[in-house]
Coordinates of C-alpha atoms and ligand atoms in Angstrom, one line a residue:
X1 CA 31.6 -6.2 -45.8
X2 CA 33.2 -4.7 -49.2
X3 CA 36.4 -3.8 -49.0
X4 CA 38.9 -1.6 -51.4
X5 CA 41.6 -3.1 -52.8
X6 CA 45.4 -2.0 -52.8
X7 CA 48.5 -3.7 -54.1
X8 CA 50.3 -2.3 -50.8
X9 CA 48.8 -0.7 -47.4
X10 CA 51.5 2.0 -45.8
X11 CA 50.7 2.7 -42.3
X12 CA 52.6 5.9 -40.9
X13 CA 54.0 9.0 -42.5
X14 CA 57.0 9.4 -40.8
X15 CA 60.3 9.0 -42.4
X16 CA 59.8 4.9 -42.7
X17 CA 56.4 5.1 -44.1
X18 CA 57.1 8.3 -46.5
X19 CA 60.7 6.6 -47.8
X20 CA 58.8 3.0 -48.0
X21 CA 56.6 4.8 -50.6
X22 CA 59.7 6.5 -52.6
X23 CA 61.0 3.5 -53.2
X24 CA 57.8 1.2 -54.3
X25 CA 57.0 0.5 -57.7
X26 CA 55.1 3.4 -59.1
X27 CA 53.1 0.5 -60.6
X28 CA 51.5 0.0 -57.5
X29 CA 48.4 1.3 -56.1
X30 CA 49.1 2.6 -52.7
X31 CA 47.4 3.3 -49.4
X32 CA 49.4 6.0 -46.9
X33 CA 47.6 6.3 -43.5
X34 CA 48.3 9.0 -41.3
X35 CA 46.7 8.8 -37.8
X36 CA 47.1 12.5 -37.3
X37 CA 48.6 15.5 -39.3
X38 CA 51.0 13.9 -41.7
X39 CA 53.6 15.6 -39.3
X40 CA 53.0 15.0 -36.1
X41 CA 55.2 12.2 -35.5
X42 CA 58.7 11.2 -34.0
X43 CA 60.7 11.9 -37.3
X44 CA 59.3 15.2 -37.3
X45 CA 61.2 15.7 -33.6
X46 CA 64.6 14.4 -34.3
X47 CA 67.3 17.1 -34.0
X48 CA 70.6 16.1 -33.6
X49 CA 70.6 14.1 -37.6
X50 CA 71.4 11.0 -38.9
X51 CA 74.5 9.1 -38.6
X52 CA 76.5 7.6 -41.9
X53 CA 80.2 7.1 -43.1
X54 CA 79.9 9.9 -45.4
X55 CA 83.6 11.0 -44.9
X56 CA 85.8 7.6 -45.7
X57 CA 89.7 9.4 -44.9
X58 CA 88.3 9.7 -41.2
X59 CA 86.2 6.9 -40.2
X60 CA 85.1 3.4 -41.8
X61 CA 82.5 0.8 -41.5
X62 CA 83.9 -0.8 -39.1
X63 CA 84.4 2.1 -36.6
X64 CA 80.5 2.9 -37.3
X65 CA 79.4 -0.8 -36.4
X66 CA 82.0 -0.9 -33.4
X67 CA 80.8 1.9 -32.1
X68 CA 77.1 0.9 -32.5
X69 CA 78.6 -2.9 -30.7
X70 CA 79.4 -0.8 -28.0
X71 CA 76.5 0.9 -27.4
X72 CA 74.2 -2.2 -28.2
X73 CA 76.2 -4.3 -25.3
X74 CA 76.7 -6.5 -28.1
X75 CA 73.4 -7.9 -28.1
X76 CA 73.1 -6.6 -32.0
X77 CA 72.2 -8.5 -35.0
X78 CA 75.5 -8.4 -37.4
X79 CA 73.8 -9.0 -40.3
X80 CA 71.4 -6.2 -39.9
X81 CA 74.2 -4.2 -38.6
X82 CA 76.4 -4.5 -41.7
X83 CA 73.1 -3.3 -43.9
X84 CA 72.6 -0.5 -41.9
X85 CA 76.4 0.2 -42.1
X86 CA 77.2 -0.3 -45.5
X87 CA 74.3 0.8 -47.1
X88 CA 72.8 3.8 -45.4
X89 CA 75.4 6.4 -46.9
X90 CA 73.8 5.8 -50.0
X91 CA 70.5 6.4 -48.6
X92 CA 71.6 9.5 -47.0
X93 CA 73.2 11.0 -50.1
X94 CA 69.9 10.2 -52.3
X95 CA 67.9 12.7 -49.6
X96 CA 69.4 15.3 -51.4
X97 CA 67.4 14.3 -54.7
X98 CA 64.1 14.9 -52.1
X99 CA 65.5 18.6 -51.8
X100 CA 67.2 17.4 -48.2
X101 CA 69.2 20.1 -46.9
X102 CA 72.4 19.3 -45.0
X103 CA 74.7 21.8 -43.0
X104 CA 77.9 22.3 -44.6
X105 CA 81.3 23.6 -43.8
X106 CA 83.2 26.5 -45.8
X107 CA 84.5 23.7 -48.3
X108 CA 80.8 22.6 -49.2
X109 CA 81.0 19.3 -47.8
X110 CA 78.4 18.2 -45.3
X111 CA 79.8 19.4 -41.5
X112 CA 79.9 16.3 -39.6
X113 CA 79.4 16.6 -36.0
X114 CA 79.6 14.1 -33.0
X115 CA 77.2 12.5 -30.5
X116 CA 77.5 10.7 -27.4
X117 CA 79.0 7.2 -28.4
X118 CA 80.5 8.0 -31.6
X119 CA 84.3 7.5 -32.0
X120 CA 84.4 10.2 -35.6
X121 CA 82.2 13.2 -36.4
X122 CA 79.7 11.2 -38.7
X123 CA 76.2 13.0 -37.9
X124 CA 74.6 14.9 -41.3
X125 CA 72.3 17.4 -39.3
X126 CA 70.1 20.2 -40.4
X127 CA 70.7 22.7 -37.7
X128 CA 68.9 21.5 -34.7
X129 CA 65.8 20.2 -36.9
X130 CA 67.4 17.7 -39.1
X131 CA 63.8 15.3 -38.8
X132 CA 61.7 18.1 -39.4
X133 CA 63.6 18.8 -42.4
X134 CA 63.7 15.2 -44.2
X135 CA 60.1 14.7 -42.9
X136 CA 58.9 17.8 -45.0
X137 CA 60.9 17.2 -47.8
X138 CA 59.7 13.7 -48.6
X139 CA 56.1 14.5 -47.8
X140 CA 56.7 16.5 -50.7
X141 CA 58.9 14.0 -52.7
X142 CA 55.6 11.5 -52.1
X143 CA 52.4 14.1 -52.7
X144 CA 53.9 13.8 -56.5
X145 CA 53.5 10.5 -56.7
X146 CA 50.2 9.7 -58.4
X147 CA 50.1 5.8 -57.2
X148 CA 50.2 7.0 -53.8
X149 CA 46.9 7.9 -51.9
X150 CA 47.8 9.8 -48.8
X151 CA 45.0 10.1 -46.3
X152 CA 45.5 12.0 -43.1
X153 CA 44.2 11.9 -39.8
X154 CA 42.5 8.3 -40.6
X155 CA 43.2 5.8 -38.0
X156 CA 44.0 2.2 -38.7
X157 CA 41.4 0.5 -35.9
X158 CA 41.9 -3.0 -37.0
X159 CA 44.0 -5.1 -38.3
X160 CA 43.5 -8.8 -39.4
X161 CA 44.9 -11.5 -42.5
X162 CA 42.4 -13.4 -44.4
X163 CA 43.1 -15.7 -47.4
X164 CA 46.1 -13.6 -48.6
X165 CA 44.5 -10.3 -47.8
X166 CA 45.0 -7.9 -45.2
X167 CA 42.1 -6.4 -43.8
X168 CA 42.1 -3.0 -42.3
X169 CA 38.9 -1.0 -40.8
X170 CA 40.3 2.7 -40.7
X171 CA 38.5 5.7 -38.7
X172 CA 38.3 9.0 -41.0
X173 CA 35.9 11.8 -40.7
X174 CA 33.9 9.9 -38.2
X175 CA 32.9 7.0 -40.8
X176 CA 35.0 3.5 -41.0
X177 CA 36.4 2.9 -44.0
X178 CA 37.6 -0.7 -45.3
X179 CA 40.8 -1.6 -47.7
X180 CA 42.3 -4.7 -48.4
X181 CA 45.8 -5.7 -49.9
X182 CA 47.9 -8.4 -50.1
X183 CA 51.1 -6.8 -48.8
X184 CA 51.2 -4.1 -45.6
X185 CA 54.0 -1.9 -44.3
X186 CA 53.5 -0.8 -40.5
X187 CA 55.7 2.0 -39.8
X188 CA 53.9 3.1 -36.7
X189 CA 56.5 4.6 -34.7
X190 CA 57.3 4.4 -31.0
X191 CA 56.1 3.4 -27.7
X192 CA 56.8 6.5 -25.7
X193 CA 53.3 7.0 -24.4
X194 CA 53.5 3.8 -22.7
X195 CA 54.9 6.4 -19.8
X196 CA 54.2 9.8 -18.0
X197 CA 57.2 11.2 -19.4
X198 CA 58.7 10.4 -22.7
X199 CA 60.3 12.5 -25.6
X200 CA 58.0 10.9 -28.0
X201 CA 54.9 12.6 -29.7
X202 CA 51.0 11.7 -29.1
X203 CA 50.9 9.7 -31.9
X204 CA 53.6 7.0 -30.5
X205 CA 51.2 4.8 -28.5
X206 CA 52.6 1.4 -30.8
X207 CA 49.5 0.9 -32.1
X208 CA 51.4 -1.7 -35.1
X209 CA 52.9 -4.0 -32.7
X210 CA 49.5 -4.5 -30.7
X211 CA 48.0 -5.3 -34.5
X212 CA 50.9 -7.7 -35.4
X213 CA 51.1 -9.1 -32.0
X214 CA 47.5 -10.1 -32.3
X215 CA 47.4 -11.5 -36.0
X216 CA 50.3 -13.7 -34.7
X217 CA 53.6 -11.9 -35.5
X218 CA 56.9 -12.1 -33.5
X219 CA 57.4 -9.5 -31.1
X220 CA 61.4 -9.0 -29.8
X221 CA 63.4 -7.5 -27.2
X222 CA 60.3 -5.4 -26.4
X223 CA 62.0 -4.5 -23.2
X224 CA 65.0 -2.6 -24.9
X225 CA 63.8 1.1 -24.0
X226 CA 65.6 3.8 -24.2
X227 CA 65.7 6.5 -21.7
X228 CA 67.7 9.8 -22.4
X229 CA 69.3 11.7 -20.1
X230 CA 68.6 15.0 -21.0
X231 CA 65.0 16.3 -21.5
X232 CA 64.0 19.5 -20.4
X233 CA 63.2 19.1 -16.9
X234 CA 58.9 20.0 -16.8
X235 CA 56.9 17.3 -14.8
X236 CA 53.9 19.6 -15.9
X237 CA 53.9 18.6 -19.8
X238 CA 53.4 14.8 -21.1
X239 CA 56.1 15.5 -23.9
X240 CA 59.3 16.4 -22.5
X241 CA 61.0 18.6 -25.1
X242 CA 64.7 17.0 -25.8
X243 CA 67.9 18.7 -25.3
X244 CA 69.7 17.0 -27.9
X245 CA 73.0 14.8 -27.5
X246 CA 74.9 17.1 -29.7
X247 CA 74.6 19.7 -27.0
X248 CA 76.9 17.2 -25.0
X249 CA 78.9 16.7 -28.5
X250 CA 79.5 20.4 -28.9
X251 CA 80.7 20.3 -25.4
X252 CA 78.1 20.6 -22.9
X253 CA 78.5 19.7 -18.9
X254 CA 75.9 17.7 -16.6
X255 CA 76.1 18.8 -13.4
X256 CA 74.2 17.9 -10.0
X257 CA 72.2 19.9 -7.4
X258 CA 75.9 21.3 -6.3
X259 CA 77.5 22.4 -9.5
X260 CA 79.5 19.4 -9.8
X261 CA 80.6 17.2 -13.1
X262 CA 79.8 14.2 -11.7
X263 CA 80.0 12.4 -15.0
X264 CA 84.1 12.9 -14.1
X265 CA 83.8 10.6 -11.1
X266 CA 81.3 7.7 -12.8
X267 CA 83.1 7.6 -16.3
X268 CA 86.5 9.5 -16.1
X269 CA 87.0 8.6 -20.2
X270 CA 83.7 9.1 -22.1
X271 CA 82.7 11.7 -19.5
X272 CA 79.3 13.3 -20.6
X273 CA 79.4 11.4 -24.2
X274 CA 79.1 7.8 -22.9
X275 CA 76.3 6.2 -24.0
X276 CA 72.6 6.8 -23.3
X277 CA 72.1 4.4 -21.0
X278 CA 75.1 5.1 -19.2
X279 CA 75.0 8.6 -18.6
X280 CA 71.1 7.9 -17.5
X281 CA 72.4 5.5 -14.9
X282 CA 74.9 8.0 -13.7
X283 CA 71.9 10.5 -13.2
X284 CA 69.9 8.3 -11.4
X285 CA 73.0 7.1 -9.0
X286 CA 73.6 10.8 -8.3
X287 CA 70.1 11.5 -8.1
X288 CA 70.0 8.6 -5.5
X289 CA 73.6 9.7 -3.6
X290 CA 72.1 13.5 -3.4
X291 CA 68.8 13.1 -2.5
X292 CA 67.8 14.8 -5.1
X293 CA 66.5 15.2 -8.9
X294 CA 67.7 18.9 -10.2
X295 CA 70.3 18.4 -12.5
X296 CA 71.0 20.0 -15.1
X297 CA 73.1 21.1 -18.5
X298 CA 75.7 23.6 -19.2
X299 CA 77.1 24.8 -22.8
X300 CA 77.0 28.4 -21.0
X301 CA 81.3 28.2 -21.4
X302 CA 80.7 28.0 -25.0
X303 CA 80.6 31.5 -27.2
X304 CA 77.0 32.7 -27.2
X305 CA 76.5 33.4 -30.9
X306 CA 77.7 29.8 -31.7
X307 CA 75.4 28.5 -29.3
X308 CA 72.6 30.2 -30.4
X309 CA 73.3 29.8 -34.3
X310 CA 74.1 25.8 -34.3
X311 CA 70.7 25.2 -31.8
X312 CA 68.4 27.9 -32.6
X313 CA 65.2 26.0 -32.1
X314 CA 66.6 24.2 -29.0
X315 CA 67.6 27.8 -27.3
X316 CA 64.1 29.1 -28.6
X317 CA 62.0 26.7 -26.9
X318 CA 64.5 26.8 -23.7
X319 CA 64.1 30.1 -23.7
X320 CA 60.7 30.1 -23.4
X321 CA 60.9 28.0 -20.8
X322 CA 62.6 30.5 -19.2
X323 CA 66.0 29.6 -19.5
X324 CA 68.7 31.6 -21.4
X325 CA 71.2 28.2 -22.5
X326 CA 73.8 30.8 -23.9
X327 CA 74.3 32.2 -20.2
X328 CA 73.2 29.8 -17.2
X329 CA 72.5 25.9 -17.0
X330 CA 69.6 24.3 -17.7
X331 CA 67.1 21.9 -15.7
X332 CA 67.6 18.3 -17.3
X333 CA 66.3 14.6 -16.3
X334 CA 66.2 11.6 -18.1
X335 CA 62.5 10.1 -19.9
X336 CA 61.6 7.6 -22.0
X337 CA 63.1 8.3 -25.7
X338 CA 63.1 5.3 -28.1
X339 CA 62.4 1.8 -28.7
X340 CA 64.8 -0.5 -29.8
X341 CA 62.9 -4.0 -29.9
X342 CA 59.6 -4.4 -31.8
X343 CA 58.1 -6.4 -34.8
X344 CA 60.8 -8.8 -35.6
X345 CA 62.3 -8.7 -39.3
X346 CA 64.3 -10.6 -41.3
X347 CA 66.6 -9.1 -43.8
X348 CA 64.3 -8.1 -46.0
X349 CA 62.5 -6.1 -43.3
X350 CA 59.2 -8.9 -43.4
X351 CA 57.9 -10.2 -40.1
X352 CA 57.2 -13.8 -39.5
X353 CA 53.2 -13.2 -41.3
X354 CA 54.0 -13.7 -45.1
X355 CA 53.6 -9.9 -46.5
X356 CA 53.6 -8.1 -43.2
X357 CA 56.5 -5.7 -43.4
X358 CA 57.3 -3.2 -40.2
X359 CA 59.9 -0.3 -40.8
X360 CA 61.2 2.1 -38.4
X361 CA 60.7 2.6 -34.9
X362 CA 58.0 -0.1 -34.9
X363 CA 60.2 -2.6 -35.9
X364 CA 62.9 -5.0 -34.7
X365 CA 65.9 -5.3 -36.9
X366 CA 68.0 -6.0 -34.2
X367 CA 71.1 -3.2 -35.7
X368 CA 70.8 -1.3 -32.1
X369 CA 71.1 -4.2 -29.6
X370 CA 70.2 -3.5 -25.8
X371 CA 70.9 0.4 -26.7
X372 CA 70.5 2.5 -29.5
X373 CA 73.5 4.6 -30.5
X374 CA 72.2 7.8 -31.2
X375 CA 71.2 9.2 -34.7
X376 CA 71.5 5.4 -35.7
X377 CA 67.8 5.5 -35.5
X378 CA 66.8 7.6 -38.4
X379 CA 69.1 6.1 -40.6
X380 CA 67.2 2.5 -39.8
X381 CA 64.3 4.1 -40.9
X382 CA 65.8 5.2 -44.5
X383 CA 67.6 1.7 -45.0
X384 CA 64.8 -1.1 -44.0
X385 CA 61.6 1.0 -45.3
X386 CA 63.9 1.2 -48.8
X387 CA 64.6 -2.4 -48.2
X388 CA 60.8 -3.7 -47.7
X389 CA 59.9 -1.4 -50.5
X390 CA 62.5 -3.3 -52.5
X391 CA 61.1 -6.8 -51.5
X392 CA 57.7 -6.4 -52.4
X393 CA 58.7 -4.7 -55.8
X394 CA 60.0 -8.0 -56.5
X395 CA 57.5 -10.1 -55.0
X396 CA 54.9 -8.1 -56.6
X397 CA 55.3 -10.1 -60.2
X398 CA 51.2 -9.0 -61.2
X399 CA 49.3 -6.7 -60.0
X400 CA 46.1 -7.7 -58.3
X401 CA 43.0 -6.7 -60.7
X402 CA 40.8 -7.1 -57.9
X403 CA 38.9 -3.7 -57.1
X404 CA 37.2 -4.9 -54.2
X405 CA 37.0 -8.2 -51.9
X406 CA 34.2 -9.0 -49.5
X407 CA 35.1 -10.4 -45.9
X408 CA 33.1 -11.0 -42.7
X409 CA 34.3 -8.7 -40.2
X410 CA 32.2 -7.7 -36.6
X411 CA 30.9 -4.2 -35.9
X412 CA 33.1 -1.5 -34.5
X413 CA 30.3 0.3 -32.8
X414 CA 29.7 -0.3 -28.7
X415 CA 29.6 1.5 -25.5
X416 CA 32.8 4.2 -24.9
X417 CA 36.2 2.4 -23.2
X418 CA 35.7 3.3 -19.8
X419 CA 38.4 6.6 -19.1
X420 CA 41.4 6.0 -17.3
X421 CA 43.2 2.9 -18.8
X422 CA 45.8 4.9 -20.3
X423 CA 46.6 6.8 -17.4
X424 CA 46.9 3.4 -15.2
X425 CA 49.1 1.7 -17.5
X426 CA 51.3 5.1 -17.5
X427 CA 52.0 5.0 -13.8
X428 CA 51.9 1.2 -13.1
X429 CA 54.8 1.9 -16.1
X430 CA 56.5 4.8 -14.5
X431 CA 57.4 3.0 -11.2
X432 CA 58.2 -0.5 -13.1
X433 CA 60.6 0.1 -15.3
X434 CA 62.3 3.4 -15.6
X435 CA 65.9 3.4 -16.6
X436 CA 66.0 0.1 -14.6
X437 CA 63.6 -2.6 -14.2
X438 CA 62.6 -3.1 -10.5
X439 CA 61.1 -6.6 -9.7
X440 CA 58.9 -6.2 -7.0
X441 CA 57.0 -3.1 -9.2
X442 CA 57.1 -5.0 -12.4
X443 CA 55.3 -8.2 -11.0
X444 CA 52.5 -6.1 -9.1
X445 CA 52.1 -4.1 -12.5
X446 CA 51.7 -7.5 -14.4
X447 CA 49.1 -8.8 -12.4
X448 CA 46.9 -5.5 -13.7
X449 CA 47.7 -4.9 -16.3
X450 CA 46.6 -8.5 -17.4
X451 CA 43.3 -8.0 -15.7
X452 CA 43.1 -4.5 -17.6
X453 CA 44.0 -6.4 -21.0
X454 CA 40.6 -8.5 -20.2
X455 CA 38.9 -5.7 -21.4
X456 CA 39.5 -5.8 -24.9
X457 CA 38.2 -9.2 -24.8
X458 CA 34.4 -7.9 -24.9
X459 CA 33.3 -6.7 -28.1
X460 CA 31.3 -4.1 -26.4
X461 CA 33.4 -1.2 -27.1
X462 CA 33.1 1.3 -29.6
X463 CA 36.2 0.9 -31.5
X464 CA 38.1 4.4 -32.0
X465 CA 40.7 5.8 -31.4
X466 CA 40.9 5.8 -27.8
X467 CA 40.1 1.9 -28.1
X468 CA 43.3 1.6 -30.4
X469 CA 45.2 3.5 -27.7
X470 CA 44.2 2.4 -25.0
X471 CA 44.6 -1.4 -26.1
X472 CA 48.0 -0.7 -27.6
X473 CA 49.6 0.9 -24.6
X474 CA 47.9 -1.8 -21.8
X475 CA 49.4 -4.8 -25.0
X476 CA 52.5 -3.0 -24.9
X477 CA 52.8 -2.8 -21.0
X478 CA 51.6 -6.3 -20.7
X479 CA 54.5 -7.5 -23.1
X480 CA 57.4 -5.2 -22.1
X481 CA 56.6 -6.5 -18.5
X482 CA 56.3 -9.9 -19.4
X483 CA 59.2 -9.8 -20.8
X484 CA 61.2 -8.4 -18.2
X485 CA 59.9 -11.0 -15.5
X486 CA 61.3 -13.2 -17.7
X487 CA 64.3 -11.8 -18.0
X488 CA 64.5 -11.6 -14.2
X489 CA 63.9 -15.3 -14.3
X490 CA 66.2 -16.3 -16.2
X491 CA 68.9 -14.4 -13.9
X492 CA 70.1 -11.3 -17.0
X493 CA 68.7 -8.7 -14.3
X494 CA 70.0 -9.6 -11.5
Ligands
LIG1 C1 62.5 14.3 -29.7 C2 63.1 13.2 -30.6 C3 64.4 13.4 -31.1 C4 65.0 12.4 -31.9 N1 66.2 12.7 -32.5 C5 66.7 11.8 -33.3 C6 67.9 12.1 -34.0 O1 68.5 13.2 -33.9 N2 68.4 11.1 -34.8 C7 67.9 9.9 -35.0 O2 68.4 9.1 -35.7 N3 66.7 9.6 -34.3 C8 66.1 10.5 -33.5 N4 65.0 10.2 -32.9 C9 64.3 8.9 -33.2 C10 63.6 9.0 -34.5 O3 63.1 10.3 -34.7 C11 62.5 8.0 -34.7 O4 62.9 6.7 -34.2 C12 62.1 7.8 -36.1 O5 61.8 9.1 -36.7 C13 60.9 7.0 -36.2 O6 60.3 7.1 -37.5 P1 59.1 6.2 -37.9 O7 58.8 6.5 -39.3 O8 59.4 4.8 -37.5 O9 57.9 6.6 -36.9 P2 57.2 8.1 -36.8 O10 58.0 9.1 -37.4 O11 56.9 8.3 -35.3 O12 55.9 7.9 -37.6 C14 54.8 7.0 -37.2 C15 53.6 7.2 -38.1 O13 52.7 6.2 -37.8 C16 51.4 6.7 -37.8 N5 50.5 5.8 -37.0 C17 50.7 5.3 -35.8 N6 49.6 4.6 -35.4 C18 48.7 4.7 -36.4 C19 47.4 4.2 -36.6 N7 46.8 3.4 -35.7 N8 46.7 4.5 -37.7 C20 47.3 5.3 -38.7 N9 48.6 5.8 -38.6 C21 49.3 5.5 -37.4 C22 51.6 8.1 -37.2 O14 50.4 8.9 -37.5 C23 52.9 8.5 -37.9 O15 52.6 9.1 -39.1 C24 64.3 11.2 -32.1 C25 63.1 11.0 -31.5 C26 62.5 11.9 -30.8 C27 61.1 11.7 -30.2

């Protein structure tokens, strides 16, 4: 088997892949995969914006990486932390050189605002579409570049290291296609279809840590997920559409079934704007106390016009929904939102496999700890893509001549997966581990969803897209669970 030859293989164009190649060496020849449109993707979804000391006479470093302690339980890396600290502000002013749009105040400087968590007003935003608006900008910013091949809706089937190279079989147009290079970025996004309900779009099935988790890479805290508290309450869609923490920055209340603030009672201080995690927990205790899920979200209090001018596309989509957020509360419940473990990094954002890099959601610097501060998340992505792009400029001393390398590698074509893996894994999932791990559920679950990961042993499958899916989200099950049991036995559960 031939395969083509790149100095550098970027999987994912969300804002870790798309900043990764900004920041690469325009000397190198580069591969951009894109499973689906080059938008559809969890950047793409982010709202409330990205957080960053930008304003040094009201906040500091170290309030930024206390705050994101606090958050983390203090299970954080420091050294990653003080990166991310330190250097994102730099990142997030060079957007603007992409064309990046930030909201500003009469002055002209960039209006901070605040999320749940956050001690100062540090959030850049772009209205209520902040990703949207980075995403599109450095789709742009990359299009330019004439080392970069971008190649949408081409899915990255398989994954394997040989010699030096990196072998990847890649699905486009219905034929496979076969590139090799000595250095690859994964920034392949979250895990959020690993549930029923998640924030996350179709494309986040972790389909990079089942590929470095089988060449051999280190996989951490896989079991640090994060669940928000407040998606739009629809048990109808897969996607639940976020209400944004800077609704509960701007001064939104939560209230139960009876019109209470029952935030008052759990956490009399940080009242709505404790931390994810928190306020999710409070939900579910309520949720438990009541009897019953309908809670929901009130800015109603708030003048109308304001409401409707700083979240115009959240009041949009609420509003088709059927619900008017200017002038009555709206149905909330917590879902799965983001994943803080992954593809463990060092510093210069490589895994343990010598030229594997992983950026972004995918990855596992360690900066967020047990739980993610919000709007930390995006600014990961900016500083560790920039940071393996960085590294493998200077590790890439020549660049390889080679136009094409030949390899062994088996057939992708076979019988159809049978249907119904996914939706399996989703429930056994669902009743697991959701907000909190529950043992009995998570042991059961195990026990299947090792004898569902059996079926990828057979090479009798054909091996597209719903293969790469379906394997990711039963590997991801299989190690989140693992995890947790043995988390559980070593007593941090109970
Ligand atoms: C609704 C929502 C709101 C959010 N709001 C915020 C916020 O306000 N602030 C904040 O900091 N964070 C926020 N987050 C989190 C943040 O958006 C994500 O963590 C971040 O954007 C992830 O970027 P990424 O580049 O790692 O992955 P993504 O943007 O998800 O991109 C992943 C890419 O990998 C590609 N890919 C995956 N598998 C394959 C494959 N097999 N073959 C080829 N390509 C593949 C996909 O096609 C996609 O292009 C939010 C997330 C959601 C879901």
């Amino acid at each position: 088997m031939d395969f083509k030859v790149f100095d550098v293989i970027l999987v994912g164009s969300g804002i870790s892949g798309l900043y990764a190649a900004l920041n690469l060496d325009e000397r190198l020849n580069i591969l951009m995969l894109s499973k689906r449109e080059l938008t559809l993707n969890n950047s793409a979804l982010a709202q409330g914006g990205i957080a960053a000391v930008l304003d040094k006479e009201n906040d500091s470093f170290e309030l930024h990486i206390k705050d994101t302690l606090i958050a983390g339980n203090y299970k954080n890396d420091m050294d990653h932390l003080k990166i991310l600290v330190e250097q994102g502000p730099v990142d997030v002013r060079n957007l603007k050189n992409f064309g990046v749009e930030f909201d500003t105040n009469e002055q002209g400087n960039v209006n901070l605002t605040l999320e749940g968590g956050h001690s100062r007003r540090r959030i850049a935003h772009h209205k209520d579409t902040t990703g949207f608006e980075i995403e599109t900008r450095l789709i742009e910013g990359v299009l330019k570049l004439r080392n970069v091949t971008v190649v949408d809706n081409s899915v990255l089937t398989r994954m394997d290291k040989k010699d030096d190279y990196f072998l990847a079989e890649v699905l486009h147009n219905g034929k496979y296609h076969y590139y090799a290079a000595k250095n690859t970025v994964l920034a392949t996004g979250g895990i959020g279809r690993v549930y029923n309900y998640t924030t996350n779009s179709a494309i986040a099935t972790g389909d990079g840590i089942q590929f470095a988790y089988n060449m051999g890479a280190k996989i951490k805290n896989i079991s640090y997920i994060q669940f928000h508290p407040t998606a739009f309450a629809d048990k109808n869609s897969r996607e639940s559409f976020l209400i944004s923490e800077a609704v509960r920055g701007e001064g939104a209340y939560l209230l139960n079934c009876k019109g209470e603030r029952f935030m008052l009672k759990y956490e009399p201080e940080r009242k709505e704007l404790a931390p994810r995690d928190v306020v999710s927990g409070c939900i579910l205790k309520e949720s438990k106390r009541l009897n019953s899920t309908d809670f929901f979200l009130d800015i109603s209090h708030k003048d109308s016009d304001y409401v409707k001018n700083r979240f115009p596309m959240i009041y949009q989509k609420v509003l088709e929904k059927g619900f008017d957020m200017a002038k009555e509360p709206i149905p909330i419940f917590p879902c799965q939102h983001y994943l803080m473990g992954g593809i463990d990094v060092d510093l210069n954002s490589e895994s343990t496999i010598n030229g594997l890099y992983a950026a972004g959601e995918c990855s596992h610097t360690g900066v967020h700890g047990q739980n993610r501060l919000a709007s930390n998340s995006l600014l990961e992505a900016l500083v560790f893509s920039r940071l393996a792009a960085e590294d493998i400029n200077r590790k890439v001393q020549e660049i390889d001549n080679a136009k094409q390398v030949s390899y062994e590698f088996s057939s992708p074509e076979g019988k159809k997966i049978p249907k119904g893996v996914r939706t399996e894994i989703r429930s056994i999932m669902q009743e697991a581990f959701f907000v909190e791990p529950h043992y009995d559920e998570c042991i059961s679950g195990l026990v299947r969803v090792k004898e569902l990961m059996s079926l990828f042993d057979d090479n009798i499958y054909q091996i597209d897209r719903d293969y790469v899916e379906a394997r990711s989200i039963t590997t991801l099950a299989y190690l989140i669970l693992s995890e947790i049991k043995e988390r559980f036995e070593k007593g941090h559960d109970k």
